[in-house]
Tab-separated table of C-alpha atoms and ligand atoms in Angstrom:
chain	number	residue	atom	x	y	z
Y	1	UNK	CA	0.037	-0.007	-0.006
Y	2	UNK	CA	1.137	3.529	-0.466
Y	3	UNK	CA	1.497	5.684	2.676
Y	4	UNK	CA	1.088	9.449	2.602
Y	5	UNK	CA	3.405	12.319	1.761
Y	6	UNK	CA	6.063	13.423	4.248
Y	7	UNK	CA	6.313	16.956	5.486
Y	8	UNK	CA	9.869	18.344	5.623
Y	9	UNK	CA	11.610	18.087	8.973
Y	10	UNK	CA	13.957	21.059	9.379
Y	11	UNK	CA	17.439	20.330	10.827
Y	12	UNK	CA	18.162	22.045	14.133
Y	13	UNK	CA	21.499	23.350	15.390
Y	14	UNK	CA	23.391	20.913	17.637
Y	15	UNK	CA	22.265	17.381	18.276
Y	16	UNK	CA	19.217	15.820	19.966
Y	17	UNK	CA	19.159	13.638	23.043
Y	18	UNK	CA	18.683	9.882	23.267
Y	19	UNK	CA	15.193	8.838	23.976
Y	20	UNK	CA	14.296	7.525	27.467
Y	21	UNK	CA	10.908	5.854	27.273
Y	22	UNK	CA	8.467	3.917	29.414
Y	23	UNK	CA	8.467	0.254	28.498
Y	24	UNK	CA	5.395	-1.736	29.458
Y	25	UNK	CA	7.340	-5.005	29.749
Y	26	UNK	CA	9.824	-3.797	32.362
Y	27	UNK	CA	7.370	-1.338	33.856
Y	28	UNK	CA	10.008	1.378	33.898
Y	29	UNK	CA	11.793	3.910	31.828
Y	30	UNK	CA	14.615	2.651	29.611
Y	31	UNK	CA	17.178	4.398	27.519
Y	32	UNK	CA	17.031	3.036	23.986
Y	33	UNK	CA	20.212	2.533	22.060
Y	34	UNK	CA	19.192	2.208	18.443
Y	35	UNK	CA	21.872	1.958	15.851
Y	36	UNK	CA	22.194	4.469	13.041
Y	37	UNK	CA	18.784	3.221	11.818
Y	38	UNK	CA	16.111	3.130	14.473
Y	39	UNK	CA	13.372	0.599	13.953
Y	40	UNK	CA	9.756	1.333	14.843
Y	41	UNK	CA	6.569	-0.673	14.382
Y	42	UNK	CA	3.251	0.972	15.184
Y	43	UNK	CA	-0.007	-0.883	14.903
Y	44	UNK	CA	-2.245	0.747	12.295
Y	45	UNK	CA	-5.954	1.164	12.020
Y	46	UNK	CA	-8.692	-1.315	11.326
Y	47	UNK	CA	-10.249	0.762	8.549
Y	48	UNK	CA	-13.931	0.924	9.271
Y	49	UNK	CA	-14.239	4.273	11.012
Y	50	UNK	CA	-11.167	6.528	10.661
Y	51	UNK	CA	-9.638	8.684	12.342
Y	52	UNK	CA	-10.869	9.613	15.792
Y	53	UNK	CA	-9.024	11.666	18.387
Y	54	UNK	CA	-7.839	8.509	20.184
Y	55	UNK	CA	-6.177	7.212	17.038
Y	56	UNK	CA	-4.689	10.603	16.364
Y	57	UNK	CA	-3.304	10.858	19.911
Y	58	UNK	CA	-1.600	7.435	19.631
Y	59	UNK	CA	-0.043	8.197	16.204
Y	60	UNK	CA	1.034	11.644	17.547
Y	61	UNK	CA	2.972	9.917	20.328
Y	62	UNK	CA	4.909	7.738	17.862
Y	63	UNK	CA	5.424	10.672	15.554
Y	64	UNK	CA	7.266	12.334	18.443
Y	65	UNK	CA	9.450	9.197	18.793
Y	66	UNK	CA	10.486	9.564	15.198
Y	67	UNK	CA	11.193	13.243	15.542
Y	68	UNK	CA	13.367	12.705	18.613
Y	69	UNK	CA	15.342	10.024	16.710
Y	70	UNK	CA	15.667	12.173	13.572
Y	71	UNK	CA	17.020	15.000	15.718
Y	72	UNK	CA	19.762	12.591	16.902
Y	73	UNK	CA	20.705	12.373	13.193
Y	74	UNK	CA	19.516	8.785	12.917
Y	75	UNK	CA	17.465	7.386	10.174
Y	76	UNK	CA	14.145	5.919	11.143
Y	77	UNK	CA	12.789	2.731	9.677
Y	78	UNK	CA	9.090	2.965	10.450
Y	79	UNK	CA	6.528	0.353	9.568
Y	80	UNK	CA	2.815	0.453	10.089
Y	81	UNK	CA	0.037	-1.999	9.108
Y	82	UNK	CA	-3.596	-1.670	8.095
Y	83	UNK	CA	-5.833	-4.412	9.405
Y	84	UNK	CA	-7.835	-4.478	6.230
Y	85	UNK	CA	-9.500	-7.774	6.934
Y	86	UNK	CA	-10.799	-8.698	10.348
Y	87	UNK	CA	-14.058	-9.450	12.158
Y	88	UNK	CA	-15.048	-5.892	13.103
Y	89	UNK	CA	-14.452	-4.606	9.572
Y	90	UNK	CA	-16.459	-7.479	8.030
Y	91	UNK	CA	-19.265	-6.988	10.591
Y	92	UNK	CA	-19.532	-3.280	9.815
Y	93	UNK	CA	-19.619	-3.905	6.088
Y	94	UNK	CA	-22.493	-6.399	6.529
Y	95	UNK	CA	-24.314	-4.050	8.904
Y	96	UNK	CA	-24.103	-1.208	6.433
Y	97	UNK	CA	-24.665	-3.367	3.313
Y	98	UNK	CA	-21.411	-2.359	1.705
Y	99	UNK	CA	-18.484	-4.101	0.144
Y	100	UNK	CA	-15.792	-4.699	2.776
Y	101	UNK	CA	-12.968	-3.873	0.388
Y	102	UNK	CA	-14.551	-0.563	-0.544
Y	103	UNK	CA	-15.138	0.274	3.115
Y	104	UNK	CA	-11.478	-0.507	3.942
Y	105	UNK	CA	-10.155	1.498	0.987
Y	106	UNK	CA	-12.347	4.486	1.739
Y	107	UNK	CA	-11.457	4.654	5.375
Y	108	UNK	CA	-7.724	4.082	4.746
Y	109	UNK	CA	-7.793	6.953	2.225
Y	110	UNK	CA	-9.399	9.192	4.818
Y	111	UNK	CA	-6.777	8.145	7.396
Y	112	UNK	CA	-4.019	9.112	5.013
Y	113	UNK	CA	-5.572	12.503	4.489
Y	114	UNK	CA	-5.901	13.031	8.210
Y	115	UNK	CA	-2.306	11.982	8.850
Y	116	UNK	CA	-1.059	14.312	6.138
Y	117	UNK	CA	-3.067	17.223	7.527
Y	118	UNK	CA	-1.719	16.584	10.994
Y	119	UNK	CA	1.825	16.361	9.606
Y	120	UNK	CA	2.464	12.883	10.946
Y	121	UNK	CA	5.553	11.412	9.286
Y	122	UNK	CA	4.642	8.475	7.089
Y	123	UNK	CA	5.926	4.928	7.576
Y	124	UNK	CA	8.496	3.675	5.068
Y	125	UNK	CA	6.385	0.570	4.657
Y	126	UNK	CA	2.631	0.781	4.952
Y	127	UNK	CA	1.319	-2.794	4.693
Y	128	UNK	CA	-2.199	-4.167	4.550
Y	129	UNK	CA	-3.072	-7.523	6.153
Y	130	UNK	CA	-4.430	-8.778	2.797
Y	131	UNK	CA	-1.215	-8.060	0.952
Y	132	UNK	CA	0.687	-9.746	3.830
Y	133	UNK	CA	-1.149	-13.070	3.561
Y	134	UNK	CA	1.464	-14.782	1.295
Y	135	UNK	CA	4.039	-14.085	4.050
Y	136	UNK	CA	1.734	-15.080	6.901
Y	137	UNK	CA	0.905	-18.594	5.594
Y	138	UNK	CA	4.437	-20.028	5.793
Y	139	UNK	CA	4.918	-18.582	9.339
Y	140	UNK	CA	1.806	-20.400	10.540
Y	141	UNK	CA	2.969	-23.585	8.818
Y	142	UNK	CA	6.329	-23.270	10.558
Y	143	UNK	CA	4.724	-22.799	13.969
Y	144	UNK	CA	2.483	-25.808	13.399
Y	145	UNK	CA	5.455	-27.984	12.208
Y	146	UNK	CA	7.398	-26.922	15.295
Y	147	UNK	CA	4.580	-28.006	17.597
Y	148	UNK	CA	3.811	-24.424	18.595
Y	149	UNK	CA	0.412	-24.411	16.872
Y	150	UNK	CA	-2.456	-26.940	16.557
Y	151	UNK	CA	-5.583	-27.580	14.536
Y	152	UNK	CA	-9.018	-27.238	16.047
Y	153	UNK	CA	-11.772	-28.111	13.586
Y	154	UNK	CA	-9.759	-26.632	10.782
Y	155	UNK	CA	-8.764	-23.408	12.633
Y	156	UNK	CA	-5.137	-23.173	13.623
Y	157	UNK	CA	-4.322	-21.950	17.137
Y	158	UNK	CA	-1.068	-20.746	18.666
Y	159	UNK	CA	-0.035	-22.512	21.821
Y	160	UNK	CA	0.929	-19.783	24.273
Y	161	UNK	CA	2.841	-22.468	26.249
Y	162	UNK	CA	5.352	-22.605	23.358
Y	163	UNK	CA	6.961	-19.372	24.419
Y	164	UNK	CA	8.717	-19.404	27.804
Y	165	UNK	CA	8.463	-15.617	27.800
Y	166	UNK	CA	4.677	-15.559	27.397
Y	167	UNK	CA	3.168	-12.996	29.817
Y	168	UNK	CA	6.217	-10.788	30.077
Y	169	UNK	CA	4.933	-7.938	27.880
Y	170	UNK	CA	1.813	-7.132	29.813
Y	171	UNK	CA	2.801	-8.700	33.146
Y	172	UNK	CA	-0.829	-9.671	33.781
Y	173	UNK	CA	-2.002	-12.661	35.783
Y	174	UNK	CA	-3.962	-15.496	34.172
Y	175	UNK	CA	-7.323	-14.215	35.342
Y	176	UNK	CA	-6.782	-10.700	33.992
Y	177	UNK	CA	-5.593	-12.186	30.738
Y	178	UNK	CA	-8.651	-14.308	30.394
Y	179	UNK	CA	-10.997	-11.390	30.933
Y	180	UNK	CA	-9.129	-9.159	28.400
Y	181	UNK	CA	-8.838	-11.981	25.909
Y	182	UNK	CA	-12.687	-12.310	25.865
Y	183	UNK	CA	-13.077	-8.543	25.562
Y	184	UNK	CA	-10.543	-8.034	22.811
Y	185	UNK	CA	-11.177	-10.577	20.062
Y	186	UNK	CA	-10.086	-13.805	21.774
Y	187	UNK	CA	-12.285	-16.864	22.449
Y	188	UNK	CA	-11.256	-18.229	25.811
Y	189	UNK	CA	-14.533	-20.109	26.155
Y	190	UNK	CA	-14.139	-22.199	22.999
Y	191	UNK	CA	-13.983	-25.894	23.932
Y	192	UNK	CA	-11.020	-27.959	22.814
Y	193	UNK	CA	-8.257	-25.357	23.159
Y	194	UNK	CA	-5.090	-26.415	24.968
Y	195	UNK	CA	-4.952	-23.194	26.891
Y	196	UNK	CA	-8.042	-20.883	26.929
Y	197	UNK	CA	-5.797	-17.969	26.062
Y	198	UNK	CA	-4.420	-19.529	22.799
Y	199	UNK	CA	-5.186	-17.117	19.932
Y	200	UNK	CA	-6.113	-18.011	16.414
Y	201	UNK	CA	-3.377	-17.916	13.795
Y	202	UNK	CA	-5.447	-19.021	10.812
Y	203	UNK	CA	-9.244	-19.154	10.613
Y	204	UNK	CA	-10.654	-21.710	8.226
Y	205	UNK	CA	-12.944	-20.218	5.545
Y	206	UNK	CA	-16.456	-19.365	6.799
Y	207	UNK	CA	-19.422	-19.227	4.423
Y	208	UNK	CA	-20.064	-15.738	3.130
Y	209	UNK	CA	-16.706	-14.459	4.339
Y	210	UNK	CA	-13.568	-13.736	2.244
Y	211	UNK	CA	-10.860	-16.365	2.295
Y	212	UNK	CA	-7.474	-16.996	0.744
Y	213	UNK	CA	-5.463	-20.025	-0.314
Y	214	UNK	CA	-3.523	-21.087	2.779
Y	215	UNK	CA	-1.562	-23.886	1.158
Y	216	UNK	CA	-1.349	-26.746	3.668
Y	217	UNK	CA	-3.488	-24.723	6.089
Y	218	UNK	CA	-6.484	-24.833	3.764
Y	219	UNK	CA	-8.519	-21.798	2.641
Y	220	UNK	CA	-9.026	-19.163	5.325
Y	221	UNK	CA	-7.817	-15.877	6.636
Y	222	UNK	CA	-5.154	-14.823	9.135
Y	223	UNK	CA	-5.567	-14.121	12.805
Y	224	UNK	CA	-4.920	-10.613	14.033
Y	225	UNK	CA	-1.605	-10.981	15.937
Y	226	UNK	CA	0.271	-12.963	13.297
Y	227	UNK	CA	-0.492	-10.238	10.833
Y	228	UNK	CA	1.608	-7.677	12.660
Y	229	UNK	CA	4.321	-10.217	13.417
Y	230	UNK	CA	4.676	-11.200	9.738
Y	231	UNK	CA	4.915	-7.562	8.675
Y	232	UNK	CA	7.331	-6.572	11.442
Y	233	UNK	CA	9.647	-9.555	10.923
Y	234	UNK	CA	9.586	-9.015	7.160
Y	235	UNK	CA	10.512	-5.353	7.285
Y	236	UNK	CA	12.307	-4.881	10.626
Y	237	UNK	CA	13.485	-8.302	11.919
Y	238	UNK	CA	13.738	-9.418	15.540
Y	239	UNK	CA	14.884	-7.090	18.301
Y	240	UNK	CA	13.602	-3.850	16.671
Y	241	UNK	CA	13.472	-0.831	18.920
Y	242	UNK	CA	9.881	-0.030	19.616
Y	243	UNK	CA	6.562	-1.910	19.235
Y	244	UNK	CA	3.914	0.767	19.626
Y	245	UNK	CA	0.191	1.275	19.946
Y	246	UNK	CA	-2.523	2.286	22.378
Y	247	UNK	CA	-2.645	0.686	25.843
Y	248	UNK	CA	-5.561	-1.490	24.733
Y	249	UNK	CA	-3.054	-3.424	22.590
Y	250	UNK	CA	-0.657	-4.415	25.377
Y	251	UNK	CA	-2.825	-7.533	25.965
Y	252	UNK	CA	-3.537	-9.603	24.037
Y	253	UNK	CA	-2.189	-8.117	20.842
Y	254	UNK	CA	1.398	-7.265	21.719
Y	255	UNK	CA	1.759	-10.099	24.185
Y	256	UNK	CA	0.695	-12.640	21.571
Y	257	UNK	CA	2.696	-10.975	18.829
Y	258	UNK	CA	5.848	-11.166	20.916
Y	259	UNK	CA	5.197	-14.860	21.689
Y	260	UNK	CA	4.494	-15.726	18.076
Y	261	UNK	CA	7.739	-14.156	16.984
Y	262	UNK	CA	9.737	-15.631	19.865
Y	263	UNK	CA	8.384	-19.106	19.258
Y	264	UNK	CA	9.125	-18.775	15.553
Y	265	UNK	CA	12.728	-17.617	15.861
Y	266	UNK	CA	13.863	-18.933	19.229
Y	267	UNK	CA	15.123	-15.394	19.857
Y	268	UNK	CA	14.081	-12.882	22.477
Y	269	UNK	CA	12.940	-10.124	22.597
Y	270	UNK	CA	10.654	-9.349	19.740
Y	271	UNK	CA	11.052	-5.666	20.483
Y	272	UNK	CA	13.388	-3.745	22.846
Y	273	UNK	CA	10.546	-1.693	24.183
Y	274	UNK	CA	6.732	-1.981	24.214
Y	275	UNK	CA	5.351	1.513	24.257
Y	276	UNK	CA	1.670	2.258	24.869
Y	277	UNK	CA	-0.280	5.419	24.662
Y	278	UNK	CA	-3.104	6.171	27.066
Y	279	UNK	CA	-6.751	6.018	26.059
Y	280	UNK	CA	-8.581	9.108	24.925
Y	281	UNK	CA	-12.114	9.273	26.105
Y	282	UNK	CA	-15.258	11.315	25.557
Y	283	UNK	CA	-17.916	11.763	28.201
Y	284	UNK	CA	-16.279	9.371	30.582
Y	285	UNK	CA	-15.862	6.480	28.147
Y	286	UNK	CA	-12.979	5.316	26.036
Y	287	UNK	CA	-13.451	6.658	22.538
Y	288	UNK	CA	-14.070	3.590	20.420
Y	289	UNK	CA	-15.688	2.533	17.195
Y	290	UNK	CA	-17.769	-0.005	18.952
Y	291	UNK	CA	-19.145	2.553	21.435
Y	292	UNK	CA	-19.670	5.126	18.730
Y	293	UNK	CA	-18.646	8.084	20.962
Y	294	UNK	CA	-16.266	9.485	18.420
Y	295	UNK	CA	-14.805	12.864	17.485
Y	296	UNK	CA	-13.253	12.535	14.034
Y	297	UNK	CA	-10.233	14.464	12.765
Y	298	UNK	CA	-11.971	14.783	9.384
Y	299	UNK	CA	-15.111	16.281	10.908
Y	300	UNK	CA	-13.075	18.919	12.741
Y	301	UNK	CA	-11.186	19.704	9.563
Y	302	UNK	CA	-14.508	20.052	7.688
Y	303	UNK	CA	-15.630	22.459	10.356
Y	304	UNK	CA	-12.649	24.630	9.550
Y	305	UNK	CA	-10.453	23.746	12.541
Y	306	UNK	CA	-6.763	24.238	11.672
Y	307	UNK	CA	-5.028	20.825	11.821
Y	308	UNK	CA	-2.143	22.574	13.641
Y	309	UNK	CA	-4.561	23.347	16.419
Y	310	UNK	CA	-5.695	19.737	16.594
Y	311	UNK	CA	-2.071	18.663	16.817
Y	312	UNK	CA	-1.436	21.200	19.616
Y	313	UNK	CA	-4.491	19.795	21.464
Y	314	UNK	CA	-3.007	16.264	21.260
Y	315	UNK	CA	0.358	17.527	22.420
Y	316	UNK	CA	-1.158	19.266	25.435
Y	317	UNK	CA	-1.622	15.886	27.143
Y	318	UNK	CA	1.088	13.429	28.108
Y	319	UNK	CA	0.902	10.389	25.829
Y	320	UNK	CA	0.731	7.909	28.652
Y	321	UNK	CA	-2.161	9.484	30.468
Y	322	UNK	CA	-5.776	8.612	29.850
Y	323	UNK	CA	-7.633	11.837	29.133
Y	324	UNK	CA	-10.865	13.274	27.952
Y	325	UNK	CA	-11.381	15.120	24.686
Y	326	UNK	CA	-13.409	18.231	25.345
Y	327	UNK	CA	-14.240	21.375	23.470
Y	328	UNK	CA	-12.047	23.252	25.926
Y	329	UNK	CA	-8.960	21.197	25.063
Y	330	UNK	CA	-9.410	22.283	21.462
Y	331	UNK	CA	-10.217	25.902	22.376
Y	332	UNK	CA	-7.044	26.182	24.452
Y	333	UNK	CA	-5.032	24.801	21.551
Y	334	UNK	CA	-6.581	27.332	19.056
Y	335	UNK	CA	-5.626	30.120	21.502
Y	336	UNK	CA	-2.083	28.739	21.953
Y	337	UNK	CA	-1.564	28.473	18.177
Y	338	UNK	CA	-2.599	32.105	17.683
Y	339	UNK	CA	-0.304	33.238	20.500
Y	340	UNK	CA	2.689	31.313	19.087
Y	341	UNK	CA	2.079	32.525	15.553
Y	342	UNK	CA	1.939	36.097	16.683
Y	343	UNK	CA	5.150	35.630	18.704
Y	344	UNK	CA	7.140	34.157	15.746
Y	345	UNK	CA	5.790	36.648	13.232
Y	346	UNK	CA	7.880	39.485	14.674
Y	347	UNK	CA	11.265	40.283	13.084
Y	348	UNK	CA	13.267	39.575	16.259
Y	349	UNK	CA	12.876	38.322	19.791
Y	350	UNK	CA	14.492	36.883	22.904
Y	351	UNK	CA	17.184	34.296	22.255
Y	352	UNK	CA	15.732	30.836	21.581
Y	353	UNK	CA	18.932	28.801	22.073
Y	354	UNK	CA	17.863	27.552	25.512
Y	355	UNK	CA	14.410	26.839	24.230
Y	356	UNK	CA	15.659	24.337	21.609
Y	357	UNK	CA	17.416	22.406	24.416
Y	358	UNK	CA	14.388	22.584	26.735
Y	359	UNK	CA	12.106	21.116	24.006
Y	360	UNK	CA	14.687	18.447	23.205
Y	361	UNK	CA	15.063	17.495	26.845
Y	362	UNK	CA	11.306	17.396	27.460
Y	363	UNK	CA	10.652	15.084	24.548
Y	364	UNK	CA	13.648	12.821	25.196
Y	365	UNK	CA	12.274	12.440	28.771
Y	366	UNK	CA	9.471	9.917	27.894
Y	367	UNK	CA	7.903	12.314	25.319
Y	368	UNK	CA	6.887	14.955	27.794
Y	369	UNK	CA	5.012	17.121	25.297
Y	370	UNK	CA	3.161	19.237	27.907
Y	371	UNK	CA	6.616	20.301	29.237
Y	372	UNK	CA	7.689	21.084	25.672
Y	373	UNK	CA	4.652	23.262	25.136
Y	374	UNK	CA	5.255	25.011	28.456
Y	375	UNK	CA	8.816	25.916	27.343
Y	376	UNK	CA	7.512	27.477	24.091
Y	377	UNK	CA	4.818	29.243	26.062
Y	378	UNK	CA	7.543	30.799	28.237
Y	379	UNK	CA	9.453	32.089	25.163
Y	380	UNK	CA	6.228	33.443	23.627
Y	381	UNK	CA	5.384	35.215	26.954
Y	382	UNK	CA	8.816	36.793	27.070
Y	383	UNK	CA	8.443	37.868	23.468
Y	384	UNK	CA	5.107	39.506	24.358
Y	385	UNK	CA	6.341	41.142	27.500
Y	386	UNK	CA	9.867	42.322	26.585
Y	387	UNK	CA	10.647	41.268	23.030
Y	388	UNK	CA	14.323	40.957	22.211
Y	389	UNK	CA	16.928	41.791	19.651
Y	390	UNK	CA	17.863	38.303	18.289
Y	391	UNK	CA	16.939	38.340	14.686
Y	392	UNK	CA	17.321	34.587	14.321
Y	393	UNK	CA	15.086	33.726	17.282
Y	394	UNK	CA	11.584	33.700	15.715
Y	395	UNK	CA	12.800	31.529	12.857
Y	396	UNK	CA	14.573	29.188	15.213
Y	397	UNK	CA	11.400	28.820	17.348
Y	398	UNK	CA	9.364	28.050	14.221
Y	399	UNK	CA	11.880	25.409	13.089
Y	400	UNK	CA	12.005	23.833	16.524
Y	401	UNK	CA	8.225	23.622	16.817
Y	402	UNK	CA	8.082	22.234	13.285
Y	403	UNK	CA	10.942	19.711	13.612
Y	404	UNK	CA	10.190	18.369	17.073
Y	405	UNK	CA	6.493	18.898	17.527
Y	406	UNK	CA	5.266	18.641	13.922
Y	407	UNK	CA	3.434	21.962	14.130
Y	408	UNK	CA	3.815	24.481	11.319
Y	409	UNK	CA	3.578	28.004	12.683
J	1	5CA	N1	-5.619	-2.614	13.653
J	1	5CA	C1	-5.469	-2.791	15.083
J	1	5CA	C2	-3.976	-2.786	15.464
J	1	5CA	S1	-3.072	-3.921	14.531
J	1	5CA	C3	-6.167	-1.698	15.841
J	1	5CA	O1	-6.158	-1.737	17.063
J	1	5CA	N2	-6.854	-0.816	15.129
J	1	5CA	S2	-7.716	0.379	15.747
J	1	5CA	O2	-8.244	1.123	14.613
J	1	5CA	O3	-8.681	-0.150	16.619
J	1	5CA	O4	-6.766	1.293	16.538
J	1	5CA	C4	-5.700	1.921	15.895
J	1	5CA	C5	-4.708	2.460	16.981
J	1	5CA	O5	-5.374	3.446	17.776
J	1	5CA	C6	-4.228	1.382	17.959
J	1	5CA	O6	-2.889	1.655	18.305
J	1	5CA	C7	-5.139	1.622	19.199
J	1	5CA	O7	-4.477	1.199	20.397
J	1	5CA	C8	-5.303	3.109	19.105
J	1	5CA	N3	-6.572	3.513	19.767
J	1	5CA	C9	-7.775	3.070	19.505
J	1	5CA	N4	-8.702	3.691	20.326
J	1	5CA	C10	-7.994	4.633	21.062
J	1	5CA	C11	-8.345	5.614	22.047
J	1	5CA	N5	-9.610	5.764	22.468
J	1	5CA	N6	-7.323	6.342	22.590
J	1	5CA	C12	-6.061	6.163	22.228
J	1	5CA	N7	-5.660	5.305	21.255
J	1	5CA	C13	-6.611	4.518	20.730
J	2	ZN	ZN1	-1.008	-4.647	15.387
């Protein structure tokens, strides 16, 4: 699949700092040590209702990761998937009487437009589940042949007991896992499974549903977790730097993905860090397609809201916190954008050399975007109160905000 166009990232004077980030698996902050090419996998959308503020907040967090790495003069090898065949997508298509491929294409196109408008840097590889199927089938065959997967009435399940590290990503106990598995696409109640938590790798063709040639697996379609594993292993390999997504993916999705990959390769870990963004809610509930309590990026854009203000609204909350989207969050961002634009539109101002370092430090410190915004607020306040004589300062502030925060002033 094609991704979306990249916005330019201006180079800043000096050099950025290494990223220290909260890793779900260790439960603490770790300093990543990527090589000259940092490797990032972020779970993409299931395209049946794109793009709500929760999605946008999660992609914003990982866009900051990229920007911090680029500022350290590294290249970033970023991969994202599109879950363009899965139960919820097929169910929505049936409900609305539309073709599932058209639904997926339309929503993916809208997502690309939203990402472009928000100036999110595109992945180098943007891969759909359907196009990944030829790579998924041999992985499932290998797992089965190694005894890490088994057949249940034609469906192939992964045996979580095949990975000695199973459970280490989320750190949850068996009971919590079982509850979350039932909530998030698993089938712990299905009789005949070796372990109730075992997830499906390959689902035998069901009447009325799309299916593909699975060679020795028979016709069917892939399970959810193996999709991301196949794409990540193909484009990044084992031990890549960050596996990212919202906190709702820690279990089962990232737990199972790590175990699939570890059982396949005999290597550990799948990713150096598992990084999870908090959930954005509306009216006290997690914003989700199934609940239907959504604020869409595209709807705000249609209403004439500047995408830079949407981006500033996302940046005003720490990526790991769960927070509520309200009209006030957006109103504050609109006001901040106007204030910053006025401050950088003057021909000179107070020196911004310290500001560059403050924004760098804030973001390298577990992506503390509220602290980064506060630093720019302080410079803008000084500009408003006293001004300054540094002719390069307004331009440097613009470039810093653009390069590190993705906001064009
Ligand atoms: N296609 C799968 C991942 S392989 C999926 O979870 N798709 S999704 O469309 O449901 O979500 C896309 C991304 O947005 C995921 O990283 C998910 O964790 C994140 N996300 C979904 N809802 C929210 C929310 N309310 N707040 C923050 N992030 C969210
Ligand atoms: Zn995924």
